[in-house]
mmCIF file of C-alpha atoms in Angstrom:
data_model
loop_
_atom_site.group_PDB
_atom_site.id
_atom_site.type_symbol
_atom_site.label_atom_id
_atom_site.label_comp_id
_atom_site.label_asym_id
_atom_site.label_seq_id
_atom_site.Cartn_x
_atom_site.Cartn_y
_atom_site.Cartn_z
ATOM 1 C CA MET N 14 69.437 -77.719 16.196
ATOM 2 C CA GLN N 15 67.070 -74.789 16.655
ATOM 3 C CA ALA N 16 70.057 -72.450 16.916
ATOM 4 C CA LEU N 17 71.415 -73.705 13.589
ATOM 5 C CA ILE N 18 68.074 -73.069 11.900
ATOM 6 C CA GLN N 19 67.950 -69.534 13.255
ATOM 7 C CA ALA N 20 71.515 -68.868 12.147
ATOM 8 C CA ALA N 21 70.739 -70.099 8.641
ATOM 9 C CA ALA N 22 67.699 -67.822 8.504
ATOM 10 C CA LEU N 23 69.754 -64.817 9.559
ATOM 11 C CA ALA N 24 72.660 -65.537 7.182
ATOM 12 C CA PRO N 25 71.317 -63.429 4.259
ATOM 13 C CA ALA N 26 70.880 -60.472 6.582
ATOM 14 C CA LEU N 27 74.501 -60.704 7.727
ATOM 15 C CA VAL N 28 75.789 -60.167 4.186
ATOM 16 C CA PRO N 29 73.292 -57.725 2.596
ATOM 17 C CA GLY N 30 73.463 -57.211 -1.153
ATOM 18 C CA SER N 31 75.794 -60.133 -1.765
ATOM 19 C CA ILE N 32 75.455 -62.645 -4.585
ATOM 20 C CA PRO N 33 74.410 -65.956 -3.000
ATOM 21 C CA SER N 34 76.206 -69.168 -3.805
ATOM 22 C CA PRO N 35 74.214 -71.430 -6.134
ATOM 23 C CA SER N 36 71.823 -73.889 -4.546
ATOM 24 C CA TRP N 37 72.452 -76.532 -7.199
ATOM 25 C CA SER N 38 75.078 -77.460 -9.773
ATOM 26 C CA GLY N 39 73.100 -79.835 -11.980
ATOM 27 C CA PHE N 40 70.608 -82.684 -11.953
ATOM 28 C CA ASP N 41 70.475 -86.436 -12.503
ATOM 29 C CA ILE N 42 68.608 -88.328 -15.204
ATOM 30 C CA PRO N 43 67.660 -91.847 -14.016
ATOM 31 C CA LEU N 44 68.727 -94.678 -16.300
ATOM 32 C CA PRO N 45 68.176 -98.461 -16.076
ATOM 33 C CA TRP N 46 71.823 -98.982 -15.117
ATOM 34 C CA GLY N 47 72.156 -95.926 -12.867
ATOM 35 C CA SER N 48 71.890 -92.183 -13.550
ATOM 36 C CA LEU N 49 73.315 -89.559 -15.874
ATOM 37 C CA ARG N 50 74.561 -86.375 -14.236
ATOM 38 C CA ILE N 51 73.854 -83.169 -16.182
ATOM 39 C CA HIS N 52 76.129 -80.432 -14.869
ATOM 40 C CA ALA N 53 75.091 -76.786 -14.829
ATOM 41 C CA TYR N 54 78.550 -75.931 -16.159
ATOM 42 C CA ALA N 55 77.898 -77.983 -19.288
ATOM 43 C CA LEU N 56 74.460 -76.396 -19.722
ATOM 44 C CA CYS N 57 75.995 -72.922 -19.615
ATOM 45 C CA ILE N 58 78.570 -73.896 -22.244
ATOM 46 C CA LEU N 59 75.818 -75.410 -24.398
ATOM 47 C CA ALA N 60 73.624 -72.316 -24.045
ATOM 48 C CA GLY N 61 76.553 -70.132 -25.078
ATOM 49 C CA ILE N 62 77.187 -72.274 -28.152
ATOM 50 C CA VAL N 63 73.522 -72.147 -29.215
ATOM 51 C CA VAL N 64 73.164 -68.379 -28.834
ATOM 52 C CA GLY N 65 76.557 -67.714 -30.408
ATOM 53 C CA LEU N 66 75.680 -69.909 -33.381
ATOM 54 C CA TRP N 67 72.380 -68.103 -33.839
ATOM 55 C CA LEU N 68 74.059 -64.702 -34.043
ATOM 56 C CA THR N 69 76.804 -66.061 -36.294
ATOM 57 C CA SER N 70 74.338 -67.709 -38.701
ATOM 58 C CA VAL N 71 72.352 -64.462 -39.032
ATOM 59 C CA ARG N 72 75.475 -62.435 -39.805
ATOM 60 C CA TRP N 73 76.896 -65.130 -42.091
ATOM 61 C CA ALA N 74 73.714 -65.248 -44.183
ATOM 62 C CA LYS N 75 73.733 -61.454 -44.571
ATOM 63 C CA ARG N 76 77.202 -61.666 -46.114
ATOM 64 C CA GLY N 77 75.903 -63.853 -48.921
ATOM 65 C CA ALA N 78 77.312 -67.147 -47.676
ATOM 66 C CA PRO N 79 75.914 -70.426 -49.030
ATOM 67 C CA GLU N 80 72.914 -71.680 -47.094
ATOM 68 C CA GLY N 81 73.785 -74.231 -44.423
ATOM 69 C CA SER N 82 77.527 -73.666 -44.671
ATOM 70 C CA VAL N 83 77.718 -72.340 -41.099
ATOM 71 C CA TRP N 84 76.795 -75.805 -39.810
ATOM 72 C CA ASP N 85 79.345 -77.446 -42.087
ATOM 73 C CA ILE N 86 81.983 -75.219 -40.499
ATOM 74 C CA VAL N 87 81.022 -75.385 -36.821
ATOM 75 C CA ILE N 88 80.772 -79.170 -36.900
ATOM 76 C CA TRP N 89 84.568 -79.008 -37.185
ATOM 77 C CA ALA N 90 85.196 -75.883 -35.128
ATOM 78 C CA ILE N 91 83.299 -76.841 -31.949
ATOM 79 C CA PRO N 92 84.979 -80.208 -31.228
ATOM 80 C CA PHE N 93 88.392 -78.757 -32.063
ATOM 81 C CA GLY N 94 87.666 -75.777 -29.826
ATOM 82 C CA ILE N 95 86.624 -77.907 -26.838
ATOM 83 C CA ILE N 96 89.741 -80.077 -27.141
ATOM 84 C CA GLY N 97 91.972 -77.022 -27.503
ATOM 85 C CA GLY N 98 90.342 -75.274 -24.560
ATOM 86 C CA ARG N 99 90.829 -78.281 -22.333
ATOM 87 C CA LEU N 100 94.464 -78.747 -23.342
ATOM 88 C CA TYR N 101 95.242 -75.094 -22.632
ATOM 89 C CA HIS N 102 93.627 -75.364 -19.188
ATOM 90 C CA VAL N 103 95.655 -78.461 -18.347
ATOM 91 C CA VAL N 104 98.886 -76.735 -19.404
ATOM 92 C CA SER N 105 98.082 -73.483 -17.569
ATOM 93 C CA SER N 106 96.901 -75.226 -14.367
ATOM 94 C CA PRO N 107 98.854 -78.502 -14.259
ATOM 95 C CA ASP N 108 99.006 -79.216 -10.523
ATOM 96 C CA ALA N 109 95.701 -81.115 -10.312
ATOM 97 C CA TYR N 110 96.710 -83.377 -13.195
ATOM 98 C CA PHE N 111 100.464 -83.825 -12.758
ATOM 99 C CA GLY N 112 101.020 -82.719 -9.168
ATOM 100 C CA PRO N 113 102.937 -79.694 -7.858
ATOM 101 C CA GLY N 114 106.158 -79.303 -9.781
ATOM 102 C CA PHE N 115 105.111 -82.248 -11.972
ATOM 103 C CA ASP N 116 105.970 -84.644 -9.126
ATOM 104 C CA GLY N 117 103.503 -87.250 -10.349
ATOM 105 C CA THR N 118 101.038 -86.895 -7.480
ATOM 106 C CA GLY N 119 98.254 -85.536 -9.693
ATOM 107 C CA ASP N 120 95.343 -87.436 -11.206
ATOM 108 C CA LEU N 121 95.571 -87.852 -14.983
ATOM 109 C CA SER N 122 92.034 -89.270 -15.099
ATOM 110 C CA LEU N 123 90.729 -85.750 -14.425
ATOM 111 C CA ILE N 124 91.963 -84.441 -17.788
ATOM 112 C CA PRO N 125 88.944 -85.564 -19.867
ATOM 113 C CA GLN N 126 86.424 -84.614 -17.146
ATOM 114 C CA ILE N 127 85.499 -81.219 -18.556
ATOM 115 C CA GLN N 128 82.193 -81.273 -16.649
ATOM 116 C CA ARG N 129 84.227 -80.311 -13.578
ATOM 117 C CA GLY N 130 85.225 -77.063 -15.294
ATOM 118 C CA GLY N 131 88.357 -75.876 -16.974
ATOM 119 C CA LEU N 132 88.343 -74.648 -20.572
ATOM 120 C CA GLY N 133 90.992 -72.124 -21.609
ATOM 121 C CA ILE N 134 89.676 -69.635 -24.150
ATOM 122 C CA TRP N 135 92.993 -69.274 -25.964
ATOM 123 C CA GLY N 136 93.310 -72.969 -26.651
ATOM 124 C CA ALA N 137 89.668 -73.021 -27.722
ATOM 125 C CA VAL N 138 90.179 -70.137 -30.162
ATOM 126 C CA VAL N 139 93.414 -71.450 -31.677
ATOM 127 C CA LEU N 140 92.361 -75.055 -32.184
ATOM 128 C CA GLY N 141 88.802 -73.999 -32.980
ATOM 129 C CA ALA N 142 90.195 -71.821 -35.776
ATOM 130 C CA VAL N 143 91.962 -74.886 -37.174
ATOM 131 C CA GLY N 144 88.650 -76.741 -37.237
ATOM 132 C CA ALA N 145 86.926 -73.732 -38.809
ATOM 133 C CA TRP N 146 89.621 -73.590 -41.493
ATOM 134 C CA ILE N 147 88.954 -77.220 -42.382
ATOM 135 C CA GLY N 148 85.212 -76.548 -42.577
ATOM 136 C CA CYS N 149 85.723 -73.412 -44.661
ATOM 137 C CA ARG N 150 87.948 -75.207 -47.150
ATOM 138 C CA ARG N 151 85.380 -77.956 -47.549
ATOM 139 C CA SER N 152 82.603 -75.384 -48.024
ATOM 140 C CA GLY N 153 84.584 -73.216 -50.457
ATOM 141 C CA VAL N 154 84.495 -70.046 -48.331
ATOM 142 C CA LYS N 155 87.133 -67.782 -46.819
ATOM 143 C CA LEU N 156 88.161 -68.297 -43.205
ATOM 144 C CA SER N 157 88.740 -64.537 -42.876
ATOM 145 C CA ALA N 158 85.122 -63.845 -43.873
ATOM 146 C CA PHE N 159 83.782 -66.450 -41.455
ATOM 147 C CA VAL N 160 85.724 -65.262 -38.385
ATOM 148 C CA ASP N 161 84.520 -61.698 -39.042
ATOM 149 C CA ALA N 162 80.935 -62.937 -39.037
ATOM 150 C CA ALA N 163 81.543 -65.119 -35.964
ATOM 151 C CA ALA N 164 83.426 -62.642 -33.737
ATOM 152 C CA PRO N 165 80.391 -61.079 -31.970
ATOM 153 C CA GLY N 166 78.780 -64.499 -31.593
ATOM 154 C CA LEU N 167 81.958 -65.910 -30.076
ATOM 155 C CA LEU N 168 82.022 -63.133 -27.491
ATOM 156 C CA LEU N 169 78.345 -63.703 -26.701
ATOM 157 C CA ALA N 170 78.992 -67.427 -26.220
ATOM 158 C CA GLN N 171 81.784 -66.592 -23.773
ATOM 159 C CA ALA N 172 79.465 -64.273 -21.845
ATOM 160 C CA LEU N 173 76.996 -67.091 -21.193
ATOM 161 C CA GLY N 174 79.602 -69.786 -20.731
ATOM 162 C CA ARG N 175 81.237 -67.847 -17.883
ATOM 163 C CA TRP N 176 78.172 -68.509 -15.717
ATOM 164 C CA GLY N 177 79.348 -72.111 -15.526
ATOM 165 C CA ASN N 178 82.081 -70.880 -13.159
ATOM 166 C CA TYR N 179 79.366 -69.503 -10.879
ATOM 167 C CA PHE N 180 77.572 -72.858 -10.602
ATOM 168 C CA ASN N 181 80.908 -74.626 -10.024
ATOM 169 C CA GLN N 182 81.903 -71.967 -7.443
ATOM 170 C CA GLU N 183 85.306 -71.539 -9.061
ATOM 171 C CA LEU N 184 87.636 -68.932 -10.554
ATOM 172 C CA PHE N 185 86.432 -66.155 -8.271
ATOM 173 C CA GLY N 186 88.488 -63.166 -7.164
ATOM 174 C CA GLY N 187 89.970 -62.075 -3.888
ATOM 175 C CA PRO N 188 88.018 -61.034 -0.786
ATOM 176 C CA THR N 189 85.905 -57.888 -1.067
ATOM 177 C CA THR N 190 83.474 -55.819 0.980
ATOM 178 C CA LEU N 191 81.563 -54.574 -2.056
ATOM 179 C CA PRO N 192 77.778 -55.089 -1.950
ATOM 180 C CA TRP N 193 77.915 -57.394 -4.955
ATOM 181 C CA GLY N 194 80.459 -59.721 -3.352
ATOM 182 C CA LEU N 195 80.056 -63.413 -4.105
ATOM 183 C CA GLN N 196 79.282 -65.995 -1.438
ATOM 184 C CA ILE N 197 81.143 -69.299 -1.613
ATOM 185 C CA ASP N 198 80.179 -72.318 0.482
ATOM 186 C CA ALA N 199 82.703 -72.680 3.264
ATOM 187 C CA ASN N 200 82.775 -76.470 2.750
ATOM 188 C CA ASN N 201 83.505 -76.113 -0.975
ATOM 189 C CA PRO N 202 86.974 -77.400 -1.955
ATOM 190 C CA ASN N 203 87.626 -74.077 -3.727
ATOM 191 C CA PHE N 204 87.057 -71.998 -0.603
ATOM 192 C CA PRO N 205 90.431 -70.472 0.435
ATOM 193 C CA ALA N 206 91.806 -71.915 3.641
ATOM 194 C CA GLY N 207 92.149 -69.648 6.641
ATOM 195 C CA LEU N 208 89.374 -67.190 5.720
ATOM 196 C CA PRO N 209 86.145 -66.665 7.701
ATOM 197 C CA ALA N 210 83.125 -68.555 6.384
ATOM 198 C CA ASP N 211 81.227 -65.333 5.651
ATOM 199 C CA THR N 212 83.983 -63.882 3.432
ATOM 200 C CA LEU N 213 82.747 -62.416 0.150
ATOM 201 C CA PHE N 214 84.766 -62.591 -3.063
ATOM 202 C CA HIS N 215 84.963 -60.661 -6.314
ATOM 203 C CA PRO N 216 82.511 -62.279 -8.800
ATOM 204 C CA THR N 217 84.998 -62.331 -11.650
ATOM 205 C CA PHE N 218 82.637 -64.520 -13.681
ATOM 206 C CA LEU N 219 80.102 -61.677 -13.591
ATOM 207 C CA TYR N 220 82.695 -59.035 -14.461
ATOM 208 C CA GLU N 221 83.783 -60.959 -17.524
ATOM 209 C CA SER N 222 80.226 -61.785 -18.573
ATOM 210 C CA LEU N 223 79.176 -58.118 -18.471
ATOM 211 C CA TRP N 224 82.400 -57.070 -20.205
ATOM 212 C CA ASN N 225 81.687 -59.540 -23.007
ATOM 213 C CA VAL N 226 78.061 -58.466 -23.463
ATOM 214 C CA ALA N 227 79.191 -54.856 -23.767
ATOM 215 C CA GLY N 228 81.798 -56.016 -26.285
ATOM 216 C CA VAL N 229 79.136 -57.687 -28.442
ATOM 217 C CA LEU N 230 77.252 -54.408 -28.723
ATOM 218 C CA ILE N 231 80.448 -52.478 -29.469
ATOM 219 C CA LEU N 232 81.572 -54.908 -32.183
ATOM 220 C CA LEU N 233 78.162 -54.882 -33.860
ATOM 221 C CA ALA N 234 78.066 -51.074 -33.829
ATOM 222 C CA LEU N 235 81.602 -50.732 -35.212
ATOM 223 C CA ASP N 236 80.996 -53.326 -37.915
ATOM 224 C CA ARG N 237 77.813 -51.564 -39.004
ATOM 225 C CA ARG N 238 79.716 -48.288 -39.204
ATOM 226 C CA PHE N 239 82.936 -49.495 -40.891
ATOM 227 C CA ASN N 240 81.886 -52.804 -42.495
ATOM 228 C CA PHE N 241 85.147 -54.599 -41.612
ATOM 229 C CA ARG N 242 86.626 -57.265 -43.907
ATOM 230 C CA ARG N 243 89.811 -59.405 -44.100
ATOM 231 C CA SER N 244 89.304 -60.708 -40.503
ATOM 232 C CA ARG N 245 89.765 -57.200 -39.024
ATOM 233 C CA LEU N 246 86.639 -57.532 -36.856
ATOM 234 C CA PHE N 247 88.016 -60.765 -35.415
ATOM 235 C CA TRP N 248 91.271 -59.058 -34.439
ATOM 236 C CA LEU N 249 89.257 -56.232 -32.934
ATOM 237 C CA TYR N 250 87.420 -58.852 -30.865
ATOM 238 C CA ALA N 251 90.763 -60.269 -29.707
ATOM 239 C CA MET N 252 91.975 -56.831 -28.634
ATOM 240 C CA TYR N 253 88.796 -56.050 -26.734
ATOM 241 C CA TYR N 254 88.627 -59.378 -24.938
ATOM 242 C CA THR N 255 92.267 -59.430 -23.885
ATOM 243 C CA LEU N 256 92.053 -55.862 -22.620
ATOM 244 C CA GLY N 257 89.371 -56.920 -20.174
ATOM 245 C CA ARG N 258 90.933 -60.277 -19.423
ATOM 246 C CA VAL N 259 94.134 -58.700 -18.069
ATOM 247 C CA TRP N 260 92.481 -56.789 -15.214
ATOM 248 C CA ILE N 261 89.939 -59.541 -14.498
ATOM 249 C CA GLU N 262 92.675 -62.185 -14.377
ATOM 250 C CA LEU N 263 94.660 -60.119 -11.890
ATOM 251 C CA LEU N 264 91.694 -60.241 -9.489
ATOM 252 C CA ARG N 265 91.520 -64.041 -9.422
ATOM 253 C CA ILE N 266 93.083 -66.096 -6.616
ATOM 254 C CA ASP N 267 92.782 -69.638 -8.010
ATOM 255 C CA ASP N 268 95.920 -71.634 -8.604
ATOM 256 C CA ALA N 269 97.554 -70.960 -11.958
ATOM 257 C CA GLU N 270 100.899 -71.323 -13.651
ATOM 258 C CA GLN N 271 103.161 -68.355 -12.821
ATOM 259 C CA ILE N 272 105.531 -67.031 -15.489
ATOM 260 C CA ASN N 273 108.450 -64.635 -14.969
ATOM 261 C CA ILE N 274 109.248 -62.265 -17.841
ATOM 262 C CA LEU N 275 111.596 -59.295 -17.476
ATOM 263 C CA GLY N 276 111.574 -59.748 -13.707
ATOM 264 C CA ILE N 277 107.768 -59.651 -13.507
ATOM 265 C CA THR N 278 106.065 -62.793 -12.235
ATOM 266 C CA THR N 279 102.376 -63.160 -12.898
ATOM 267 C CA ARG N 280 99.811 -65.626 -14.161
ATOM 268 C CA LEU N 281 100.286 -67.286 -17.533
ATOM 269 C CA ASN N 282 96.884 -66.013 -18.677
ATOM 270 C CA VAL N 283 97.958 -62.428 -18.034
ATOM 271 C CA TRP N 284 101.044 -62.755 -20.209
ATOM 272 C CA THR N 285 99.046 -64.577 -22.867
ATOM 273 C CA SER N 286 96.461 -61.779 -22.916
ATOM 274 C CA ILE N 287 99.154 -59.117 -23.280
ATOM 275 C CA PHE N 288 100.896 -60.898 -26.163
ATOM 276 C CA VAL N 289 97.619 -61.663 -27.944
ATOM 277 C CA PHE N 290 96.551 -58.025 -27.603
ATOM 278 C CA LEU N 291 99.788 -56.791 -29.196
ATOM 279 C CA ALA N 292 99.612 -59.364 -32.002
ATOM 280 C CA ALA N 293 95.967 -58.530 -32.685
ATOM 281 C CA LEU N 294 96.710 -54.808 -32.772
ATOM 282 C CA LEU N 295 99.511 -55.353 -35.288
ATOM 283 C CA ALA N 296 97.347 -57.590 -37.485
ATOM 284 C CA PHE N 297 94.460 -55.104 -37.364
ATOM 285 C CA LEU N 298 96.692 -52.227 -38.496
ATOM 286 C CA LEU N 299 98.488 -54.162 -41.246
ATOM 287 C CA LEU N 300 95.253 -55.518 -42.697
ATOM 288 C CA GLY N 301 93.830 -52.010 -42.680
ATOM 289 C CA LEU N 302 96.553 -50.911 -45.097
ATOM 290 C CA LYS N 303 95.317 -53.386 -47.726
ATOM 291 C CA GLY N 304 91.863 -51.881 -47.984
ATOM 292 C CA ARG N 305 88.770 -53.857 -48.896
ATOM 293 C CA PRO N 306 89.116 -57.097 -50.886
ATOM 294 C CA GLU N 307 88.214 -57.041 -54.566
ATOM 295 C CA PRO N 308 85.845 -58.618 -55.251
ATOM 296 C CA ASP N 309 84.193 -58.464 -51.823
ATOM 297 C CA THR N 310 82.965 -62.054 -51.596
ATOM 298 C CA VAL N 311 82.947 -64.806 -48.981
ATOM 299 C CA TYR N 312 83.862 -67.443 -51.579
ATOM 300 C CA LEU N 313 87.318 -68.798 -52.244
ATOM 301 C CA PRO N 314 88.631 -68.166 -55.784
ATOM 302 C CA GLY N 315 87.062 -70.641 -58.181
ATOM 303 C CA ARG N 316 84.482 -71.785 -55.612
ATOM 304 C CA GLU N 317 81.673 -69.388 -56.495
ATOM 305 C CA PRO N 318 78.101 -70.745 -56.686
ATOM 306 C CA ALA N 319 77.457 -73.201 -59.537
ATOM 307 C CA GLU N 320 74.804 -70.959 -61.089
ATOM 308 C CA ALA N 321 77.168 -68.001 -61.424
ATOM 309 C CA ALA N 322 79.994 -70.163 -62.717
ATOM 310 C CA ALA N 323 77.746 -71.774 -65.320
ATOM 311 C CA ALA N 324 76.445 -68.410 -66.480
ATOM 312 C CA GLU N 325 79.973 -67.050 -66.796
ATOM 313 C CA ALA N 326 81.136 -70.121 -68.708
ATOM 314 C CA ALA N 327 78.207 -69.799 -71.163
ATOM 315 C CA LEU N 328 78.864 -66.122 -71.841
ATOM 316 C CA PRO N 329 81.112 -66.473 -74.967
ATOM 317 C CA GLY N 330 78.652 -68.816 -76.677
ATOM 318 C CA ALA N 331 75.713 -66.599 -75.864
ATOM 319 C CA ALA N 332 77.549 -63.571 -77.218
ATOM 320 C CA ALA N 333 78.277 -65.415 -80.476
ATOM 321 C CA GLU N 334 74.608 -66.365 -80.859
ATOM 322 C CA ASP N 335 73.562 -62.763 -80.254
ATOM 323 C CA ALA N 336 76.014 -61.577 -82.880
ATOM 324 C CA GLN N 337 74.712 -64.128 -85.371
ATOM 325 C CA GLU N 338 71.145 -63.012 -84.717
ATOM 326 C CA VAL N 339 72.206 -59.443 -85.468
ATOM 327 C CA ARG N 340 74.037 -60.352 -88.686
ATOM 328 C CA ASP N 341 71.228 -62.467 -90.134
ATOM 329 C CA PRO N 342 68.576 -59.699 -90.075
ATOM 330 C CA ASP N 343 71.067 -57.291 -91.641
ATOM 331 C CA THR N 344 71.536 -59.700 -94.565
ATOM 332 C CA VAL N 345 67.812 -59.985 -95.135
ATOM 333 C CA VAL N 346 67.306 -56.252 -95.032
ATOM 334 C CA SER N 347 70.192 -55.639 -97.453
ATOM 335 C CA ASP N 348 68.905 -58.245 -99.881
ATOM 336 C CA SER N 349 65.414 -56.829 -99.723
ATOM 337 C CA ASP N 350 66.664 -53.302 -100.343
ATOM 338 C CA SER N 351 68.623 -54.418 -103.426
ATOM 339 C CA ARG N 352 65.529 -56.055 -104.822
ATOM 340 C CA GLY N 353 63.477 -52.931 -104.324
ATOM 341 C CA ASN N 354 66.015 -50.729 -106.134
ATOM 342 C CA LEU N 355 65.989 -52.788 -109.355
ATOM 343 C CA PRO N 356 63.777 -51.612 -112.250
ATOM 344 C CA ASP N 357 60.603 -53.536 -112.958
ATOM 345 C CA ASN N 358 60.699 -55.808 -115.993
ATOM 346 C CA GLN N 359 59.169 -58.998 -117.115
ATOM 347 C CA SER N 360 61.767 -61.190 -115.464
ATOM 348 C CA GLY N 361 62.511 -59.065 -112.362
ATOM 349 C CA SER N 362 59.070 -57.840 -111.329
ATOM 350 C CA ARG N 363 58.435 -60.966 -109.293
ATOM 351 C CA HIS N 364 60.664 -63.436 -107.432
ATOM 352 C CA ALA N 365 61.586 -66.446 -109.490
ATOM 353 C CA SER N 366 61.187 -68.565 -106.387
ATOM 354 C CA ASP N 367 57.487 -67.680 -106.082
ATOM 355 C CA SER N 368 55.603 -70.926 -106.732
ATOM 356 C CA THR N 369 52.535 -69.062 -108.116
ATOM 357 C CA GLU N 370 54.593 -67.121 -110.690
ATOM 358 C CA GLU N 371 53.707 -67.888 -114.307
ATOM 359 C CA PRO N 372 56.610 -68.378 -116.701
ATOM 360 C CA ALA N 373 57.551 -65.237 -118.608
ATOM 361 C CA ALA N 374 56.965 -65.288 -122.398
ATOM 362 C CA ALA N 375 60.054 -65.857 -124.457
ATOM 363 C CA PRO N 376 61.277 -62.778 -126.351
ATOM 364 C CA ALA N 377 60.884 -62.720 -130.085
ATOM 365 C CA GLY N 378 63.691 -64.281 -131.977
ATOM 366 C CA SER N 379 65.007 -66.310 -129.115
ATOM 367 C CA LYS N 380 65.900 -69.896 -129.666
ATOM 368 C CA PRO N 381 63.971 -72.621 -127.963
ATOM 369 C CA GLY N 382 65.596 -73.662 -124.668
ATOM 370 C CA THR N 383 67.474 -70.414 -124.216
ATOM 371 C CA ASP N 384 65.488 -69.494 -121.130
ATOM 372 C CA ALA N 385 66.015 -72.923 -119.623
ATOM 373 C CA THR N 386 69.729 -72.744 -120.249
ATOM 374 C CA ALA N 387 69.887 -69.221 -118.799
ATOM 375 C CA SER N 388 67.873 -70.233 -115.789
ATOM 376 C CA GLY N 389 70.116 -73.179 -115.147
ATOM 377 C CA THR N 390 73.174 -71.036 -115.545
ATOM 378 C CA SER N 391 71.824 -68.342 -113.250
ATOM 379 C CA GLY N 392 70.993 -70.920 -110.619
ATOM 380 C CA SER N 393 74.572 -72.105 -110.515
ATOM 381 C CA THR N 394 76.426 -68.814 -110.927
ATOM 382 C CA ALA N 395 74.313 -66.037 -109.442
ATOM 383 C CA THR N 396 71.527 -65.402 -106.950
ATOM 384 C CA GLY N 397 68.750 -62.910 -106.548
ATOM 385 C CA PRO N 398 67.218 -60.438 -108.995
ATOM 386 C CA ALA N 399 70.501 -59.559 -110.639
ATOM 387 C CA SER N 400 70.814 -63.013 -112.161
ATOM 388 C CA GLU N 401 67.197 -62.937 -113.268
ATOM 389 C CA ALA N 402 67.783 -59.644 -115.089
ATOM 390 C CA GLY N 403 70.877 -61.007 -116.769
ATOM 391 C CA ALA N 404 68.978 -64.070 -117.996
ATOM 392 C CA GLY N 405 66.456 -61.879 -119.886
ATOM 393 C CA LYS N 406 69.038 -60.136 -121.981
#
């Protein structure tokens, strides 16, 4: 027993500079009917989602998106993404679920147990985009604008989520003598058979995490410089991620579906990364030929904010009122000018409508009632000083 204790104490010295295997993979929460296991893998995924959402919400708000719409979108995107990621993992690594060669010796009950690990990014992105599209349509915003805002946040979420593989001691690379080699417990089911217990492995989780963090900084810098639109930043994200995923995937030694294309047999994830890179490059170039959208807005056509739509709808009426206000003063000024240009006389020196005006004396020789008849006639046939002048003749 003493010898075992001494050997355990000397173990770190035997592999200097290595990354130690994790001492825990989660914790239990006691409940009246038992306990609830909280896995470190799930915590890493959750931390990635939180940080990615924070960065996405900041960028989304800066693009003039409606307040709170990011949550209306991700409430669809996240569940769809988790389901898609799990389905892709099951398809790309089917042996544990269906048995080697689909011989039926696998365990189908493992499929929903995502706490054990196993989320394929491509399934998460594809089905997550479907969920995001639903959320965008309901919120009245463009999916292309949202994925541009979300691309750096998505890469940041992946950087943190990859640490879940470390706590599960899974998806590591081949043996290495590098000082940053990863220790794996020899009694772990993922430890390769036939290798010495002190074998170190490539920490592919760390490689991908660092690659993704660098990608976040690169995407943010490029977007600040070129101000990408029409989902071009998202396709740039896809190109960057797949470029790193190819060489990282080739280092891994975990079981995976092998695909033969043109006489080359390699992992399904490698071929997927190559095809996605080429498709993303083509989309990035074609969208670049269209230039910037006009108008540059995150809203779908006809789904602009209610305030702007109401103001636009009221514009013709407001213009008519303004025009009426302009015409009315012109009429008053013209009428006033015509009054001022008339010669002064007994009937035209003052306005007939003035209530304090005394009646003008009747001219000599006029018949009684002539003025009354003239006034009545002028009131029905003419207006203004001209009629008053005519009535005095």
